[in-house]
GROMACS .gro file of C-alpha atoms in nm:
model
  345
    1MET     CA    1  -5.522  17.335   8.381
    2THR     CA    2  -5.359  17.009   8.489
    3GLY     CA    3  -5.449  16.645   8.482
    4SER     CA    4  -5.570  16.409   8.213
    5ALA     CA    5  -5.947  16.499   8.191
    6GLY     CA    6  -5.887  16.806   7.979
    7ILE     CA    7  -5.978  16.922   7.631
    8TYR     CA    8  -5.682  17.056   7.439
    9ILE     CA    9  -5.737  17.309   7.159
   10ALA     CA   10  -5.496  17.375   6.873
   11VAL     CA   11  -5.550  17.667   6.638
   12ILE     CA   12  -5.409  17.676   6.287
   13GLY     CA   13  -5.441  18.019   6.119
   14ALA     CA   14  -5.418  18.333   6.335
   15GLY     CA   15  -5.502  18.600   6.075
   16GLY     CA   16  -5.832  18.769   6.030
   17VAL     CA   17  -6.063  18.467   6.101
   18GLY     CA   18  -5.820  18.314   6.353
   19ARG     CA   19  -5.781  18.644   6.548
   20HIS     CA   20  -6.164  18.676   6.584
   21PHE     CA   21  -6.185  18.314   6.689
   22LEU     CA   22  -5.919  18.361   6.961
   23THR     CA   23  -6.098  18.673   7.077
   24GLN     CA   24  -6.412  18.457   7.120
   25CYS     CA   25  -6.208  18.201   7.309
   26SER     CA   26  -6.081  18.465   7.547
   27ARG     CA   27  -6.444  18.521   7.653
   28LEU     CA   28  -6.564  18.165   7.638
   29LEU     CA   29  -6.284  17.939   7.770
   30PRO     CA   30  -6.287  18.084   8.125
   31LYS     CA   31  -6.631  17.922   8.152
   32PHE     CA   32  -6.474  17.583   8.077
   33PRO     CA   33  -6.188  17.531   8.317
   34ASN     CA   34  -6.105  17.183   8.173
   35ALA     CA   35  -6.031  17.337   7.826
   36ALA     CA   36  -5.688  17.473   7.733
   37LEU     CA   37  -5.544  17.641   7.429
   38VAL     CA   38  -5.212  17.460   7.369
   39LEU     CA   39  -5.108  17.551   7.012
   40ILE     CA   40  -5.126  17.844   6.777
   41SER     CA   41  -4.968  17.829   6.436
   42ARG     CA   42  -4.964  18.073   6.148
   43SER     CA   43  -4.780  18.080   5.811
   44ASN     CA   44  -4.438  18.166   5.950
   45ARG     CA   45  -4.426  18.066   6.318
   46SER     CA   46  -4.597  17.876   6.596
   47LEU     CA   47  -4.639  17.876   6.971
   48ARG     CA   48  -4.716  17.573   7.186
   49VAL     CA   49  -4.697  17.444   7.538
   50PRO     CA   50  -4.442  17.152   7.565
   51THR     CA   51  -4.595  16.934   7.833
   52PHE     CA   52  -4.976  17.007   7.833
   53SER     CA   53  -4.944  17.106   8.198
   54HIS     CA   54  -5.069  17.459   8.138
   55ALA     CA   55  -5.241  17.673   7.871
   56LEU     CA   56  -5.127  17.949   7.642
   57SER     CA   57  -5.233  18.293   7.749
   58LEU     CA   58  -5.542  18.425   7.565
   59SER     CA   59  -5.455  18.778   7.680
   60THR     CA   60  -5.102  18.790   7.546
   61TRP     CA   61  -5.105  18.532   7.261
   62GLU     CA   62  -5.031  18.783   6.986
   63LYS     CA   63  -4.726  18.920   7.161
   64ASP     CA   64  -4.615  18.567   7.256
   65LEU     CA   65  -4.657  18.436   6.908
   66ALA     CA   66  -4.467  18.732   6.759
   67ALA     CA   67  -4.180  18.662   6.997
   68SER     CA   68  -4.170  18.284   6.918
   69ASN     CA   69  -3.878  18.153   6.714
   70ASP     CA   70  -4.055  17.823   6.638
   71PRO     CA   71  -4.143  17.776   6.273
   72ALA     CA   72  -4.499  17.699   6.154
   73ILE     CA   73  -4.601  17.352   6.246
   74SER     CA   74  -4.663  17.107   5.965
   75PRO     CA   75  -4.985  16.901   5.958
   76SER     CA   76  -4.793  16.581   6.038
   77GLU     CA   77  -4.611  16.749   6.332
   78ALA     CA   78  -4.943  16.878   6.459
   79VAL     CA   79  -5.090  16.523   6.449
   80ASP     CA   80  -4.796  16.386   6.644
   81TYR     CA   81  -4.805  16.669   6.896
   82LEU     CA   82  -5.178  16.647   6.966
   83SER     CA   83  -5.168  16.262   6.972
   84SER     CA   84  -4.945  16.288   7.280
   85ALA     CA   85  -5.195  16.497   7.476
   86PRO     CA   86  -5.337  16.331   7.790
   87GLY     CA   87  -5.701  16.410   7.687
   88LYS     CA   88  -5.932  16.491   7.397
   89CYS     CA   89  -5.807  16.731   7.132
   90ILE     CA   90  -5.969  16.971   6.890
   91LEU     CA   91  -5.801  17.114   6.585
   92VAL     CA   92  -5.949  17.451   6.474
   93ASP     CA   93  -5.838  17.518   6.116
   94ASN     CA   94  -5.904  17.879   6.025
   95THR     CA   95  -5.716  17.863   5.694
   96SER     CA   96  -5.821  17.785   5.337
   97ASN     CA   97  -5.508  17.574   5.296
   98GLN     CA   98  -5.553  17.261   5.080
   99ASP     CA   99  -5.258  17.078   5.237
  100ILE     CA  100  -5.406  17.115   5.581
  101ALA     CA  101  -5.742  17.012   5.451
  102ALA     CA  102  -5.590  16.699   5.299
  103SER     CA  103  -5.455  16.602   5.640
  104TYR     CA  104  -5.792  16.601   5.821
  105PRO     CA  105  -5.822  16.218   5.791
  106ASP     CA  106  -5.491  16.180   5.973
  107PHE     CA  107  -5.613  16.393   6.263
  108LEU     CA  108  -5.951  16.226   6.278
  109LYS     CA  109  -5.808  15.872   6.279
  110LYS     CA  110  -5.612  15.969   6.593
  111GLY     CA  111  -5.930  16.082   6.764
  112ILE     CA  112  -5.861  16.452   6.715
  113SER     CA  113  -6.174  16.643   6.627
  114VAL     CA  114  -6.175  16.899   6.349
  115VAL     CA  115  -6.359  17.232   6.346
  116THR     CA  116  -6.317  17.450   6.036
  117PRO     CA  117  -6.467  17.694   5.786
  118ASN     CA  118  -6.224  17.558   5.517
  119LYS     CA  119  -6.450  17.496   5.214
  120LYS     CA  120  -6.168  17.328   5.021
  121ALA     CA  121  -6.173  17.027   5.247
  122PHE     CA  122  -6.531  16.951   5.162
  123SER     CA  123  -6.573  17.082   4.804
  124SER     CA  124  -6.256  16.961   4.628
  125ASP     CA  125  -6.189  16.598   4.544
  126LEU     CA  126  -6.469  16.364   4.633
  127LYS     CA  127  -6.223  16.106   4.754
  128LEU     CA  128  -6.104  16.354   5.022
  129TRP     CA  129  -6.468  16.403   5.133
  130GLN     CA  130  -6.514  16.034   5.165
  131SER     CA  131  -6.185  15.984   5.345
  132ILE     CA  132  -6.271  16.259   5.595
  133PHE     CA  133  -6.601  16.107   5.696
  134GLU     CA  134  -6.472  15.753   5.684
  135SER     CA  135  -6.204  15.857   5.935
  136ALA     CA  136  -6.451  16.039   6.162
  137TYR     CA  137  -6.683  15.912   6.426
  138PRO     CA  138  -6.917  15.715   6.394
  139SER     CA  139  -6.774  15.555   6.076
  140HIS     CA  140  -6.452  15.517   6.263
  141PRO     CA  141  -6.536  15.424   6.622
  142GLN     CA  142  -6.224  15.589   6.765
  143GLY     CA  143  -6.237  15.878   6.526
  144GLY     CA  144  -6.275  16.246   6.602
  145LEU     CA  145  -6.579  16.456   6.518
  146VAL     CA  146  -6.607  16.696   6.225
  147TYR     CA  147  -6.784  17.030   6.239
  148HIS     CA  148  -6.774  17.257   5.933
  149GLU     CA  149  -7.095  17.454   5.976
  150SER     CA  150  -6.934  17.780   5.875
  151SER     CA  151  -6.815  17.641   5.541
  152VAL     CA  152  -7.157  17.730   5.408
  153GLY     CA  153  -7.348  18.036   5.519
  154ALA     CA  154  -7.094  18.157   5.776
  155GLY     CA  155  -7.280  18.169   6.106
  156LEU     CA  156  -7.614  18.053   5.971
  157PRO     CA  157  -7.733  17.702   6.058
  158ILE     CA  158  -7.733  17.573   5.697
  159ILE     CA  159  -7.545  17.251   5.726
  160SER     CA  160  -7.692  17.150   6.063
  161THR     CA  161  -8.043  17.209   5.929
  162LEU     CA  162  -7.986  17.005   5.615
  163LYS     CA  163  -7.824  16.725   5.810
  164ASP     CA  164  -8.120  16.715   6.049
  165LEU     CA  165  -8.362  16.691   5.757
  166VAL     CA  166  -8.169  16.405   5.609
  167GLU     CA  167  -8.099  16.215   5.929
  168THR     CA  168  -8.460  16.235   6.046
  169GLY     CA  169  -8.584  16.074   5.732
  170ASP     CA  170  -8.711  16.371   5.533
  171GLU     CA  171  -8.677  16.357   5.154
  172VAL     CA  172  -8.493  16.670   5.032
  173GLN     CA  173  -8.612  16.759   4.684
  174LYS     CA  174  -8.439  17.090   4.617
  175VAL     CA  175  -8.213  17.341   4.780
  176GLU     CA  176  -8.214  17.697   4.641
  177GLY     CA  177  -8.089  18.032   4.752
  178VAL     CA  178  -7.848  18.321   4.770
  179PHE     CA  179  -7.527  18.180   4.916
  180SER     CA  180  -7.301  18.483   4.899
  181GLY     CA  181  -7.320  18.791   5.112
  182THR     CA  182  -7.115  18.968   4.847
  183MET     CA  183  -7.356  18.876   4.561
  184SER     CA  184  -7.654  18.957   4.783
  185PHE     CA  185  -7.525  19.305   4.855
  186LEU     CA  186  -7.441  19.369   4.488
  187PHE     CA  187  -7.777  19.271   4.341
  188ASN     CA  188  -7.990  19.409   4.622
  189ASN     CA  189  -7.831  19.753   4.535
  190PHE     CA  190  -7.793  19.702   4.159
  191ALA     CA  191  -8.146  19.574   4.098
  192PRO     CA  192  -8.367  19.660   4.400
  193VAL     CA  193  -8.728  19.556   4.402
  194GLU     CA  194  -8.841  19.918   4.400
  195GLY     CA  195  -8.644  19.980   4.073
  196LYS     CA  196  -8.356  20.200   3.970
  197GLY     CA  197  -8.026  20.100   4.139
  198GLY     CA  198  -7.679  20.211   4.045
  199LYS     CA  199  -7.440  20.121   3.765
  200TRP     CA  200  -7.288  19.778   3.795
  201SER     CA  201  -6.926  19.900   3.829
  202ASP     CA  202  -7.031  20.153   4.091
  203GLU     CA  203  -7.201  19.885   4.301
  204VAL     CA  204  -6.895  19.657   4.275
  205LYS     CA  205  -6.681  19.943   4.392
  206LYS     CA  206  -6.915  20.013   4.681
  207ALA     CA  207  -6.908  19.649   4.780
  208LYS     CA  208  -6.523  19.642   4.758
  209ASP     CA  209  -6.484  19.962   4.964
  210ALA     CA  210  -6.726  19.827   5.224
  211GLY     CA  211  -6.519  19.511   5.257
  212TYR     CA  212  -6.781  19.279   5.116
  213THR     CA  213  -6.558  19.154   4.829
  214GLU     CA  214  -6.215  18.992   4.820
  215PRO     CA  215  -5.928  19.238   4.748
  216ASP     CA  216  -5.971  19.127   4.381
  217PRO     CA  217  -6.347  19.121   4.325
  218ARG     CA  218  -6.310  18.865   4.052
  219ASP     CA  219  -6.269  18.607   4.327
  220ASP     CA  220  -6.627  18.675   4.414
  221LEU     CA  221  -6.770  18.746   4.065
  222ASN     CA  222  -6.646  18.423   3.914
  223GLY     CA  223  -6.906  18.225   4.113
  224ALA     CA  224  -6.652  17.978   4.245
  225ASP     CA  225  -6.725  18.046   4.614
  226VAL     CA  226  -7.097  17.976   4.563
  227ALA     CA  227  -7.012  17.663   4.363
  228ARG     CA  228  -6.805  17.524   4.648
  229LYS     CA  229  -7.091  17.571   4.886
  230LEU     CA  230  -7.329  17.395   4.648
  231VAL     CA  231  -7.088  17.096   4.622
  232ILE     CA  232  -7.093  17.059   5.000
  233LEU     CA  233  -7.472  17.069   5.031
  234ALA     CA  234  -7.517  16.837   4.729
  235ARG     CA  235  -7.287  16.584   4.892
  236ILE     CA  236  -7.473  16.603   5.222
  237VAL     CA  237  -7.801  16.507   5.045
  238GLY     CA  238  -7.625  16.214   4.881
  239LEU     CA  239  -7.520  16.338   4.536
  240GLN     CA  240  -7.174  16.222   4.431
  241ILE     CA  241  -7.053  16.552   4.293
  242GLU     CA  242  -6.688  16.521   4.194
  243SER     CA  243  -6.602  16.893   4.204
  244THR     CA  244  -6.722  17.235   4.104
  245SER     CA  245  -6.633  17.158   3.741
  246ALA     CA  246  -6.910  16.902   3.729
  247PHE     CA  247  -7.188  17.155   3.677
  248PRO     CA  248  -7.247  17.497   3.512
  249VAL     CA  249  -7.113  17.796   3.701
  250GLN     CA  250  -7.189  18.138   3.551
  251SER     CA  251  -6.905  18.394   3.587
  252LEU     CA  252  -6.983  18.766   3.595
  253ILE     CA  253  -6.633  18.851   3.487
  254PRO     CA  254  -6.631  18.991   3.130
  255LYS     CA  255  -6.404  18.771   2.916
  256GLU     CA  256  -6.202  19.077   2.821
  257LEU     CA  257  -6.115  19.134   3.188
  258GLU     CA  258  -6.028  18.779   3.292
  259SER     CA  259  -5.664  18.841   3.213
  260CYS     CA  260  -5.629  19.170   3.403
  261GLY     CA  261  -5.309  19.168   3.605
  262SER     CA  262  -5.459  19.296   3.923
  263GLY     CA  263  -5.783  19.377   4.102
  264ASP     CA  264  -5.714  19.746   4.057
  265GLU     CA  265  -5.678  19.706   3.683
  266PHE     CA  266  -6.000  19.512   3.676
  267MET     CA  267  -6.186  19.784   3.864
  268GLU     CA  268  -6.050  20.049   3.627
  269LYS     CA  269  -6.174  19.865   3.316
  270LEU     CA  270  -6.508  19.742   3.456
  271PRO     CA  271  -6.718  20.054   3.377
  272ALA     CA  272  -6.673  19.987   3.007
  273HIS     CA  273  -6.889  19.680   3.056
  274ASP     CA  274  -7.175  19.833   3.251
  275ASP     CA  275  -7.407  19.810   2.952
  276GLU     CA  276  -7.389  19.432   2.957
  277MET     CA  277  -7.525  19.411   3.313
  278ALA     CA  278  -7.769  19.693   3.254
  279LYS     CA  279  -7.921  19.484   2.975
  280VAL     CA  280  -7.960  19.189   3.213
  281LYS     CA  281  -8.137  19.410   3.463
  282SER     CA  282  -8.357  19.564   3.199
  283GLU     CA  283  -8.467  19.232   3.054
  284ALA     CA  284  -8.577  19.123   3.404
  285GLU     CA  285  -8.764  19.447   3.462
  286THR     CA  286  -8.962  19.413   3.142
  287LYS     CA  287  -9.104  19.092   3.279
  288GLY     CA  288  -9.182  19.257   3.613
  289LYS     CA  289  -8.899  19.072   3.786
  290VAL     CA  290  -8.556  19.129   3.937
  291VAL     CA  291  -8.228  18.944   3.870
  292ARG     CA  292  -8.039  18.768   4.142
  293PHE     CA  293  -7.733  18.545   4.162
  294VAL     CA  294  -7.837  18.210   4.303
  295GLY     CA  295  -7.738  17.852   4.344
  296SER     CA  296  -7.970  17.550   4.325
  297ILE     CA  297  -7.962  17.174   4.369
  298ASP     CA  298  -8.237  16.959   4.213
  299VAL     CA  299  -8.196  16.627   4.392
  300ALA     CA  300  -8.419  16.419   4.171
  301SER     CA  301  -8.248  16.516   3.849
  302LYS     CA  302  -7.906  16.547   4.016
  303LYS     CA  303  -7.878  16.895   3.864
  304VAL     CA  304  -7.665  17.162   4.027
  305GLN     CA  305  -7.622  17.509   3.885
  306VAL     CA  306  -7.497  17.855   3.983
  307GLY     CA  307  -7.579  18.174   3.808
  308LEU     CA  308  -7.831  18.457   3.728
  309ARG     CA  309  -8.205  18.401   3.748
  310ASP     CA  310  -8.506  18.628   3.742
  311PHE     CA  311  -8.749  18.626   4.033
  312ASP     CA  312  -9.095  18.772   4.092
  313LYS     CA  313  -9.069  19.080   4.313
  314GLY     CA  314  -9.272  18.907   4.582
  315HIS     CA  315  -9.036  18.610   4.601
  316PRO     CA  316  -8.832  18.584   4.928
  317ILE     CA  317  -8.511  18.585   4.735
  318ALA     CA  318  -8.602  18.908   4.553
  319GLY     CA  319  -8.678  19.083   4.884
  320LEU     CA  320  -8.347  19.036   5.053
  321LYS     CA  321  -8.181  19.340   5.217
  322GLY     CA  322  -7.813  19.425   5.269
  323SER     CA  323  -7.584  19.126   5.250
  324ASP     CA  324  -7.832  18.870   5.381
  325ASN     CA  325  -7.821  18.505   5.263
  326ILE     CA  326  -8.131  18.306   5.213
  327ILE     CA  327  -8.154  17.931   5.168
  328SER     CA  328  -8.478  17.741   5.097
  329PHE     CA  329  -8.510  17.367   5.164
  330TYR     CA  330  -8.788  17.206   4.960
  331THR     CA  331  -8.869  16.866   5.109
  332LYS     CA  332  -9.139  16.603   5.119
  333ARG     CA  333  -9.219  16.697   5.475
  334TYR     CA  334  -9.254  17.068   5.414
  335GLY     CA  335  -9.437  17.039   5.078
  336GLN     CA  336  -9.477  17.360   4.873
  337ASN     CA  337  -9.375  17.583   5.162
  338PRO     CA  338  -8.998  17.546   5.201
  339LEU     CA  339  -8.810  17.565   5.524
  340ILE     CA  340  -8.615  17.892   5.493
  341VAL     CA  341  -8.296  17.998   5.675
  342GLN     CA  342  -8.217  18.367   5.629
  343GLY     CA  343  -7.972  18.609   5.783
  344ALA     CA  344  -7.624  18.761   5.762
  345GLY     CA  345  -7.390  18.520   5.581
   0.00000   0.00000   0.00000
């Protein structure tokens, strides 16, 4: 690609998420001859085109990146590099790096659009959230665009749906749902609607072995990931939530196991606490219900919470299968029948 009418794409993070993204690019970018991949950076090295006169190869990028002697590019260097491009630029941040997230306003002010699944940018300090959107179009007339759909619900249209409701004048009253594919898989198998289910530690092990949890399952069981997603959605509906510490988040990590030195040690000791979760399941069953791990935002009361709740067996949340997410939007327009988005998260 040559000329000044192009779209220049920079990718930060070329690990698991980044590799899948670049695989998608190899299929999609040939359909857009004016778009070019010009920068790939990972934790220890980077690869870029020096003059924007051609694109990096999407068929050999892994080999080319491995052979590069250029160090990882810093956020400020990336801003300067992309600012010199002769056309529109898009930064795709596939990391969960807080320093990169903190630099988004710098990119946006230069007209560089940002696309990212990085939850930290939108769920950490409220001032960063405000700075990001004050630096982006349309608040900043020359600013870049921001797309972070996959920071909540992965590929599900959660953020875009909520934004459409807000921007078309609907009054959002409550948002509620299962926001974690990991937690969905765990509870759908631990406490299925039809009864029985396995021991808690066995289900956690199954989820870990199947790749649903982080290498250390405590990173899922502490509820922090769900809490970050709730902060993002609460801010979209107008609540000034400072951080995840501003509301109750229930952790499913037994206190005695919080100090375990590794995920493996945690898994070894978890069976000794199966009775605690069995009691939670049994108490729900005596009421004819099932227990699920959910997040909710009550807009009127400005109340956000994350944790265990019991649901009637006929409730949509109770009937989830596999690792599906389900998010219900209760609004003035939709009345008592919420708008529901459901699918793999």
